[in-house]
Amino acid sequence: MDDLVPLREDLVDLGEAAALSRAERRDQTIRRILDAARKCFVASGFQGASMHQICAEAEMSPGALYRYFPSKEAIINAIAENDRREDMETFAAMFDNPSVVDGVVESTMAYIRHVHERDMAPLFAEIRAESMRNHMICATCLEHRDGVASRFETYLADAIAAGEIAPDVDLSTLLAMFMTIGEGFALNNLLALGVPENQIEILVRAMVVAMLKPAAPPATSSVS
Amino acid sequence: MDDLVPLREDLVDLGEAAALSRAERRDQTIRRILDAARKCFVASGFQGASMHQICAEAEMSPGALYRYFPSKEAIINAIAENDRREDMETFAAMFDNPSVVDGVVESTMAYIRHVHERDMAPLFAEIRAESMRNHMICATCLEHRDGVASRFETYLADAIAAGEIAPDVDLSTLLAMFMTIGEGFALNNLLALGVPENQIEILVRAMVVAMLKPAAPPATSSVS
DNA sequence: CTCCAAAGAGCGAACGTTCATTCGCTATTT
DNA sequence: AAATAGCGAATGAACGTTCGCTCTTTGGAG
């Protein structure tokens, strides 16, 4: 409605340097479609949202939209792919922090804030539900999960070498637990529920410290 | 196809004592519909599953099915209601355990096993995704959550009185964290991923102990 | 006990709607 | 001239739901 201004404006005003190439225009339109689709999917779910709703939100006709995506499923895949990647990148910020405890705590808190600020919970829930029955989405989730997991494993292994983690802790279990708990935070927008951020951090930190150095295993232990 | 045997069998064989009353027959049919619907919803999602699929799975016609539920939404509500209640009841088993640490750990482990044995993750994900946009389902989730939360709060308050929890811990935050982590376990069937149960328990216990007695608050801290 | 009217249970074709997708066309860009 | 972008009515399939019908069960009257 407000971008029906003449298309040649760019060309006239800025000359060929700033003119958008065909490919750039295409990318822009694709982004427009994905933004619209995301909005519709959050409101109605993957199956509940219709292509007509998405077209209306993107302000284009079905015929035009289908020049960019061959099917609804392709849009869903693209949305899931983008969302999972973004999520995992947020989480991966921790690997720059030399202290594992600080790294995990800070990136967990950053993630909690991220979920709140961008209201990621609904789409996350949708993607995760879809991943339970759609092979394509499942593969996307696993791919990004594994990407983070492998880097996480090296990160933790380094920490063991540095003595920050009890050497007898089972790395793959620890990793699975961290990711599981992270998904709990993705699903529950705690900040929106009014839980104070600093209180969350106290407990997250206590939790992380304890899990990195758990009490000696109950069998034949004599630590302390 | 295989239950076209005479309906009067019960009456003839067992006499009036074991004969099913109209109401009992009705309940049985309703359960049959709900079982079929659950199976379809797991396979295709709430919106993806069709009434015809559900009818086929329940081996009855649409006309018959609609004598028991006025709409698809009513079936979804009933499924969500049942599932959430069952989930929360499993979780509530802990309140019988006088030791909070043991209670929380054991019921968490029981919950993890429950999720695995009955393969609850897909339906949980579906319900949770739907709860983000469907007011009815949202209310159902909140209702059961609050039911557990209020009993949990008393449970924890008693533990504070008994000295098992640091008195300065923020109860509502602790509660929110426990439930959030629990949802992480509901979404990720760790046992199906091959994570060893005893390793999970070690970390869960470490986590619970630490959260109930977190380190002193970081304010004016002198961390190395 | 028999009989019968009423109610309950079941059926499956049919209804109207909505869905994802296609197609023939025009306008713009290269 | 060829390729790309955009349109929106049209299409056929699938959806949730309804309806008219038959069969069975029920409970009271005779």
PDB file of C-alpha atoms in Angstrom, chain B:
ATOM      1  CA  MET B   1     -14.882 -56.527  10.316  1.00  0.00           C
ATOM      2  CA  ASP B   2     -14.047 -58.907  13.123  1.00  0.00           C
ATOM      3  CA  ASP B   3     -16.480 -57.594  15.677  1.00  0.00           C
ATOM      4  CA  LEU B   4     -19.663 -58.337  13.842  1.00  0.00           C
ATOM      5  CA  VAL B   5     -20.300 -61.136  16.299  1.00  0.00           C
ATOM      6  CA  PRO B   6     -23.722 -60.981  17.944  1.00  0.00           C
ATOM      7  CA  LEU B   7     -24.051 -58.094  20.303  1.00  0.00           C
ATOM      8  CA  ARG B   8     -26.102 -60.092  22.779  1.00  0.00           C
ATOM      9  CA  GLU B   9     -23.159 -62.323  23.601  1.00  0.00           C
ATOM     10  CA  ASP B  10     -22.557 -60.390  26.805  1.00  0.00           C
ATOM     11  CA  LEU B  11     -26.150 -60.649  27.843  1.00  0.00           C
ATOM     12  CA  VAL B  12     -26.384 -64.334  27.102  1.00  0.00           C
ATOM     13  CA  ASP B  13     -23.103 -65.310  28.676  1.00  0.00           C
ATOM     14  CA  LEU B  14     -22.881 -63.135  31.686  1.00  0.00           C
ATOM     15  CA  GLY B  15     -26.366 -62.138  32.578  1.00  0.00           C
ATOM     16  CA  GLU B  16     -27.513 -58.717  33.563  1.00  0.00           C
ATOM     17  CA  ALA B  17     -24.724 -58.019  36.057  1.00  0.00           C
ATOM     18  CA  ALA B  18     -21.994 -57.715  33.420  1.00  0.00           C
ATOM     19  CA  ALA B  19     -24.170 -56.305  30.651  1.00  0.00           C
ATOM     20  CA  LEU B  20     -23.024 -52.907  29.578  1.00  0.00           C
ATOM     21  CA  SER B  21     -25.445 -50.148  30.207  1.00  0.00           C
ATOM     22  CA  ARG B  22     -26.088 -47.548  27.582  1.00  0.00           C
ATOM     23  CA  ALA B  23     -23.828 -45.102  29.400  1.00  0.00           C
ATOM     24  CA  GLU B  24     -21.016 -47.616  29.663  1.00  0.00           C
ATOM     25  CA  ARG B  25     -21.236 -48.377  25.954  1.00  0.00           C
ATOM     26  CA  ARG B  26     -21.129 -44.684  25.266  1.00  0.00           C
ATOM     27  CA  ASP B  27     -18.021 -44.213  27.370  1.00  0.00           C
ATOM     28  CA  GLN B  28     -16.367 -47.099  25.597  1.00  0.00           C
ATOM     29  CA  THR B  29     -17.105 -45.638  22.185  1.00  0.00           C
ATOM     30  CA  ILE B  30     -15.864 -42.241  23.270  1.00  0.00           C
ATOM     31  CA  ARG B  31     -12.613 -43.818  24.409  1.00  0.00           C
ATOM     32  CA  ARG B  32     -12.342 -45.605  21.077  1.00  0.00           C
ATOM     33  CA  ILE B  33     -12.753 -42.315  19.233  1.00  0.00           C
ATOM     34  CA  LEU B  34     -10.213 -40.563  21.426  1.00  0.00           C
ATOM     35  CA  ASP B  35      -7.662 -43.334  20.955  1.00  0.00           C
ATOM     36  CA  ALA B  36      -8.100 -43.148  17.200  1.00  0.00           C
ATOM     37  CA  ALA B  37      -7.916 -39.368  17.212  1.00  0.00           C
ATOM     38  CA  ARG B  38      -4.760 -39.388  19.299  1.00  0.00           C
ATOM     39  CA  LYS B  39      -3.105 -41.727  16.832  1.00  0.00           C
ATOM     40  CA  CYS B  40      -4.081 -39.508  13.899  1.00  0.00           C
ATOM     41  CA  PHE B  41      -3.036 -36.316  15.654  1.00  0.00           C
ATOM     42  CA  VAL B  42       0.375 -37.754  16.441  1.00  0.00           C
ATOM     43  CA  ALA B  43       0.806 -38.784  12.823  1.00  0.00           C
ATOM     44  CA  SER B  44      -0.493 -35.620  11.164  1.00  0.00           C
ATOM     45  CA  GLY B  45      -1.013 -32.900  13.742  1.00  0.00           C
ATOM     46  CA  PHE B  46      -4.285 -31.357  14.921  1.00  0.00           C
ATOM     47  CA  GLN B  47      -4.900 -29.457  11.725  1.00  0.00           C
ATOM     48  CA  GLY B  48      -3.330 -32.015   9.448  1.00  0.00           C
ATOM     49  CA  ALA B  49      -5.437 -34.952  10.557  1.00  0.00           C
ATOM     50  CA  SER B  50      -8.847 -35.170   8.913  1.00  0.00           C
ATOM     51  CA  MET B  51     -12.104 -36.342  10.397  1.00  0.00           C
ATOM     52  CA  HIS B  52     -12.208 -39.031   7.733  1.00  0.00           C
ATOM     53  CA  GLN B  53      -8.844 -40.363   8.922  1.00  0.00           C
ATOM     54  CA  ILE B  54     -10.099 -40.419  12.484  1.00  0.00           C
ATOM     55  CA  CYS B  55     -13.289 -42.162  11.417  1.00  0.00           C
ATOM     56  CA  ALA B  56     -11.295 -44.782   9.530  1.00  0.00           C
ATOM     57  CA  GLU B  57      -9.003 -45.362  12.497  1.00  0.00           C
ATOM     58  CA  ALA B  58     -11.965 -45.643  14.864  1.00  0.00           C
ATOM     59  CA  GLU B  59     -13.784 -47.841  12.329  1.00  0.00           C
ATOM     60  CA  MET B  60     -16.937 -45.824  12.247  1.00  0.00           C
ATOM     61  CA  SER B  61     -18.694 -43.433   9.905  1.00  0.00           C
ATOM     62  CA  PRO B  62     -18.677 -39.653  10.205  1.00  0.00           C
ATOM     63  CA  GLY B  63     -22.379 -39.709  11.009  1.00  0.00           C
ATOM     64  CA  ALA B  64     -21.777 -42.022  13.955  1.00  0.00           C
ATOM     65  CA  LEU B  65     -18.775 -40.126  15.221  1.00  0.00           C
ATOM     66  CA  TYR B  66     -20.647 -36.854  15.258  1.00  0.00           C
ATOM     67  CA  ARG B  67     -23.105 -38.350  17.730  1.00  0.00           C
ATOM     68  CA  TYR B  68     -20.301 -38.306  20.290  1.00  0.00           C
ATOM     69  CA  PHE B  69     -18.435 -35.095  19.531  1.00  0.00           C
ATOM     70  CA  PRO B  70     -20.039 -31.984  18.055  1.00  0.00           C
ATOM     71  CA  SER B  71     -16.883 -30.906  16.201  1.00  0.00           C
ATOM     72  CA  LYS B  72     -13.259 -31.618  15.538  1.00  0.00           C
ATOM     73  CA  GLU B  73     -12.313 -28.921  17.996  1.00  0.00           C
ATOM     74  CA  ALA B  74     -14.184 -30.714  20.751  1.00  0.00           C
ATOM     75  CA  ILE B  75     -12.071 -33.809  20.105  1.00  0.00           C
ATOM     76  CA  ILE B  76      -8.896 -31.746  20.181  1.00  0.00           C
ATOM     77  CA  ASN B  77      -9.952 -30.195  23.465  1.00  0.00           C
ATOM     78  CA  ALA B  78     -10.727 -33.571  24.988  1.00  0.00           C
ATOM     79  CA  ILE B  79      -7.383 -35.006  23.864  1.00  0.00           C
ATOM     80  CA  ALA B  80      -5.443 -32.034  25.167  1.00  0.00           C
ATOM     81  CA  GLU B  81      -7.345 -32.091  28.435  1.00  0.00           C
ATOM     82  CA  ASN B  82      -6.689 -35.806  28.995  1.00  0.00           C
ATOM     83  CA  ASP B  83      -3.053 -35.578  28.023  1.00  0.00           C
ATOM     84  CA  ARG B  84      -2.267 -32.572  30.172  1.00  0.00           C
ATOM     85  CA  ARG B  85      -4.042 -34.064  33.162  1.00  0.00           C
ATOM     86  CA  GLU B  86      -2.203 -37.354  32.829  1.00  0.00           C
ATOM     87  CA  ASP B  87       1.109 -35.557  32.464  1.00  0.00           C
ATOM     88  CA  MET B  88       0.537 -33.438  35.510  1.00  0.00           C
ATOM     89  CA  GLU B  89      -0.611 -36.387  37.582  1.00  0.00           C
ATOM     90  CA  THR B  90       2.627 -38.172  36.765  1.00  0.00           C
ATOM     91  CA  PHE B  91       4.517 -35.135  37.892  1.00  0.00           C
ATOM     92  CA  ALA B  92       2.472 -34.761  41.042  1.00  0.00           C
ATOM     93  CA  ALA B  93       3.622 -38.145  42.357  1.00  0.00           C
ATOM     94  CA  MET B  94       6.526 -36.392  44.032  1.00  0.00           C
ATOM     95  CA  PHE B  95       4.411 -34.722  46.700  1.00  0.00           C
ATOM     96  CA  ASP B  96       4.308 -37.969  48.651  1.00  0.00           C
ATOM     97  CA  ASN B  97       8.062 -37.967  49.114  1.00  0.00           C
ATOM     98  CA  PRO B  98       9.152 -36.191  52.299  1.00  0.00           C
ATOM     99  CA  SER B  99      12.597 -35.376  50.903  1.00  0.00           C
ATOM    100  CA  VAL B 100      12.310 -32.611  48.340  1.00  0.00           C
ATOM    101  CA  VAL B 101      15.505 -33.531  46.530  1.00  0.00           C
ATOM    102  CA  ASP B 102      14.519 -37.176  46.263  1.00  0.00           C
ATOM    103  CA  GLY B 103      10.964 -36.239  45.397  1.00  0.00           C
ATOM    104  CA  VAL B 104      11.891 -33.919  42.574  1.00  0.00           C
ATOM    105  CA  VAL B 105      14.605 -36.191  41.210  1.00  0.00           C
ATOM    106  CA  GLU B 106      12.488 -39.311  41.331  1.00  0.00           C
ATOM    107  CA  SER B 107       9.445 -37.739  39.782  1.00  0.00           C
ATOM    108  CA  THR B 108      11.590 -36.140  37.088  1.00  0.00           C
ATOM    109  CA  MET B 109      13.069 -39.527  36.259  1.00  0.00           C
ATOM    110  CA  ALA B 110       9.616 -41.097  36.335  1.00  0.00           C
ATOM    111  CA  TYR B 111       8.459 -38.395  33.957  1.00  0.00           C
ATOM    112  CA  ILE B 112      11.375 -39.016  31.593  1.00  0.00           C
ATOM    113  CA  ARG B 113      10.533 -42.707  31.557  1.00  0.00           C
ATOM    114  CA  HIS B 114       6.855 -41.904  31.049  1.00  0.00           C
ATOM    115  CA  VAL B 115       7.642 -39.728  28.036  1.00  0.00           C
ATOM    116  CA  HIS B 116       9.721 -42.524  26.581  1.00  0.00           C
ATOM    117  CA  GLU B 117       7.477 -45.499  27.276  1.00  0.00           C
ATOM    118  CA  ARG B 118       4.307 -43.891  26.007  1.00  0.00           C
ATOM    119  CA  ASP B 119       6.029 -41.780  23.354  1.00  0.00           C
ATOM    120  CA  MET B 120       4.442 -38.597  24.626  1.00  0.00           C
ATOM    121  CA  ALA B 121       6.763 -36.124  22.928  1.00  0.00           C
ATOM    122  CA  PRO B 122       4.910 -35.686  19.617  1.00  0.00           C
ATOM    123  CA  LEU B 123       1.543 -35.031  21.182  1.00  0.00           C
ATOM    124  CA  PHE B 124       3.091 -32.802  23.825  1.00  0.00           C
ATOM    125  CA  ALA B 125       4.744 -30.726  21.115  1.00  0.00           C
ATOM    126  CA  GLU B 126       1.487 -30.517  19.210  1.00  0.00           C
ATOM    127  CA  ILE B 127      -0.512 -29.448  22.246  1.00  0.00           C
ATOM    128  CA  ARG B 128       2.083 -26.894  23.237  1.00  0.00           C
ATOM    129  CA  ALA B 129       2.215 -25.415  19.737  1.00  0.00           C
ATOM    130  CA  GLU B 130      -1.571 -25.232  19.604  1.00  0.00           C
ATOM    131  CA  SER B 131      -1.653 -23.628  23.048  1.00  0.00           C
ATOM    132  CA  MET B 132       0.249 -20.662  21.652  1.00  0.00           C
ATOM    133  CA  ARG B 133      -2.670 -19.645  19.442  1.00  0.00           C
ATOM    134  CA  ASN B 134      -5.768 -21.470  20.678  1.00  0.00           C
ATOM    135  CA  HIS B 135      -7.306 -19.880  23.753  1.00  0.00           C
ATOM    136  CA  MET B 136      -9.127 -23.033  24.778  1.00  0.00           C
ATOM    137  CA  ILE B 137      -5.986 -25.188  24.729  1.00  0.00           C
ATOM    138  CA  CYS B 138      -3.997 -22.432  26.373  1.00  0.00           C
ATOM    139  CA  ALA B 139      -6.488 -22.340  29.228  1.00  0.00           C
ATOM    140  CA  THR B 140      -6.276 -26.101  29.614  1.00  0.00           C
ATOM    141  CA  CYS B 141      -2.479 -25.972  29.825  1.00  0.00           C
ATOM    142  CA  LEU B 142      -2.483 -23.119  32.314  1.00  0.00           C
ATOM    143  CA  GLU B 143      -5.132 -24.747  34.437  1.00  0.00           C
ATOM    144  CA  HIS B 144      -3.168 -27.944  34.948  1.00  0.00           C
ATOM    145  CA  ARG B 145       0.095 -26.114  35.255  1.00  0.00           C
ATOM    146  CA  ASP B 146      -1.328 -23.940  38.011  1.00  0.00           C
ATOM    147  CA  GLY B 147      -2.787 -26.986  39.709  1.00  0.00           C
ATOM    148  CA  VAL B 148       0.643 -28.549  39.995  1.00  0.00           C
ATOM    149  CA  ALA B 149       2.316 -25.243  40.710  1.00  0.00           C
ATOM    150  CA  SER B 150       0.220 -24.443  43.743  1.00  0.00           C
ATOM    151  CA  ARG B 151       0.809 -27.877  45.288  1.00  0.00           C
ATOM    152  CA  PHE B 152       4.468 -27.560  44.388  1.00  0.00           C
ATOM    153  CA  GLU B 153       4.664 -24.252  46.151  1.00  0.00           C
ATOM    154  CA  THR B 154       3.300 -25.694  49.384  1.00  0.00           C
ATOM    155  CA  TYR B 155       5.683 -28.618  49.022  1.00  0.00           C
ATOM    156  CA  LEU B 156       8.647 -26.304  48.668  1.00  0.00           C
ATOM    157  CA  ALA B 157       7.470 -24.032  51.443  1.00  0.00           C
ATOM    158  CA  ASP B 158       7.368 -27.019  53.789  1.00  0.00           C
ATOM    159  CA  ALA B 159      10.904 -27.890  52.719  1.00  0.00           C
ATOM    160  CA  ILE B 160      12.066 -24.397  53.603  1.00  0.00           C
ATOM    161  CA  ALA B 161      10.570 -24.816  57.051  1.00  0.00           C
ATOM    162  CA  ALA B 162      12.455 -28.122  57.342  1.00  0.00           C
ATOM    163  CA  GLY B 163      15.678 -26.433  56.277  1.00  0.00           C
ATOM    164  CA  GLU B 164      16.042 -28.434  53.076  1.00  0.00           C
ATOM    165  CA  ILE B 165      15.989 -25.339  50.901  1.00  0.00           C
ATOM    166  CA  ALA B 166      17.975 -22.190  51.334  1.00  0.00           C
ATOM    167  CA  PRO B 167      15.451 -19.706  52.741  1.00  0.00           C
ATOM    168  CA  ASP B 168      16.506 -16.906  50.401  1.00  0.00           C
ATOM    169  CA  VAL B 169      15.674 -18.798  47.233  1.00  0.00           C
ATOM    170  CA  ASP B 170      12.860 -17.226  45.211  1.00  0.00           C
ATOM    171  CA  LEU B 171      10.130 -19.829  45.259  1.00  0.00           C
ATOM    172  CA  SER B 172       8.206 -18.707  42.206  1.00  0.00           C
ATOM    173  CA  THR B 173      11.385 -18.541  40.125  1.00  0.00           C
ATOM    174  CA  LEU B 174      12.435 -21.987  41.297  1.00  0.00           C
ATOM    175  CA  LEU B 175       9.017 -23.307  40.405  1.00  0.00           C
ATOM    176  CA  ALA B 176       9.025 -21.737  36.967  1.00  0.00           C
ATOM    177  CA  MET B 177      12.482 -23.133  36.295  1.00  0.00           C
ATOM    178  CA  PHE B 178      11.523 -26.645  37.329  1.00  0.00           C
ATOM    179  CA  MET B 179       8.478 -26.623  35.086  1.00  0.00           C
ATOM    180  CA  THR B 180      10.432 -25.154  32.189  1.00  0.00           C
ATOM    181  CA  ILE B 181      13.104 -27.830  32.489  1.00  0.00           C
ATOM    182  CA  GLY B 182      10.387 -30.444  32.767  1.00  0.00           C
ATOM    183  CA  GLU B 183       8.970 -29.291  29.455  1.00  0.00           C
ATOM    184  CA  GLY B 184      12.410 -29.668  27.944  1.00  0.00           C
ATOM    185  CA  PHE B 185      12.330 -33.313  29.004  1.00  0.00           C
ATOM    186  CA  ALA B 186       8.831 -33.711  27.570  1.00  0.00           C
ATOM    187  CA  LEU B 187       9.971 -32.419  24.189  1.00  0.00           C
ATOM    188  CA  ASN B 188      13.195 -34.412  24.034  1.00  0.00           C
ATOM    189  CA  ASN B 189      12.821 -38.113  24.495  1.00  0.00           C
ATOM    190  CA  LEU B 190      16.324 -38.525  25.901  1.00  0.00           C
ATOM    191  CA  LEU B 191      16.009 -42.246  26.481  1.00  0.00           C
ATOM    192  CA  ALA B 192      15.069 -42.747  22.829  1.00  0.00           C
ATOM    193  CA  LEU B 193      18.200 -40.814  21.888  1.00  0.00           C
ATOM    194  CA  GLY B 194      20.243 -43.361  23.773  1.00  0.00           C
ATOM    195  CA  VAL B 195      21.224 -41.180  26.715  1.00  0.00           C
ATOM    196  CA  PRO B 196      21.774 -43.530  29.655  1.00  0.00           C
ATOM    197  CA  GLU B 197      19.191 -43.243  32.388  1.00  0.00           C
ATOM    198  CA  ASN B 198      21.680 -43.424  35.261  1.00  0.00           C
ATOM    199  CA  GLN B 199      23.795 -40.659  33.732  1.00  0.00           C
ATOM    200  CA  ILE B 200      20.721 -38.476  33.411  1.00  0.00           C
ATOM    201  CA  GLU B 201      19.879 -39.087  37.037  1.00  0.00           C
ATOM    202  CA  ILE B 202      23.346 -38.052  38.212  1.00  0.00           C
ATOM    203  CA  LEU B 203      23.007 -34.714  36.480  1.00  0.00           C
ATOM    204  CA  VAL B 204      19.380 -34.182  37.444  1.00  0.00           C
ATOM    205  CA  ARG B 205      20.245 -34.767  41.054  1.00  0.00           C
ATOM    206  CA  ALA B 206      23.227 -32.429  40.930  1.00  0.00           C
ATOM    207  CA  MET B 207      21.023 -29.831  39.316  1.00  0.00           C
ATOM    208  CA  VAL B 208      18.212 -30.128  41.840  1.00  0.00           C
ATOM    209  CA  VAL B 209      20.539 -30.014  44.833  1.00  0.00           C
ATOM    210  CA  ALA B 210      22.238 -26.930  43.457  1.00  0.00           C
ATOM    211  CA  MET B 211      19.020 -25.120  42.676  1.00  0.00           C
ATOM    212  CA  LEU B 212      17.573 -25.749  46.092  1.00  0.00           C
ATOM    213  CA  LYS B 213      20.723 -24.404  47.732  1.00  0.00           C
ATOM    214  CA  PRO B 214      22.218 -22.005  45.230  1.00  0.00           C
ATOM    215  CA  ALA B 215      25.460 -20.228  45.943  1.00  0.00           C
ATOM    216  CA  ALA B 216      25.196 -16.862  47.629  1.00  0.00           C
ATOM    217  CA  PRO B 217      23.740 -14.217  45.317  1.00  0.00           C
ATOM    218  CA  PRO B 218      26.401 -12.637  43.104  1.00  0.00           C
ATOM    219  CA  ALA B 219      25.797  -9.102  44.373  1.00  0.00           C
ATOM    220  CA  THR B 220      29.026  -7.617  45.779  1.00  0.00           C
ATOM    221  CA  SER B 221      30.741 -10.811  44.798  1.00  0.00           C
ATOM    222  CA  SER B 222      34.453 -11.334  44.523  1.00  0.00           C
ATOM    223  CA  VAL B 223      34.568 -14.110  42.014  1.00  0.00           C
ATOM    224  CA  SER B 224      38.050 -14.966  40.850  1.00  0.00           C
TER     225      SER B 224
END
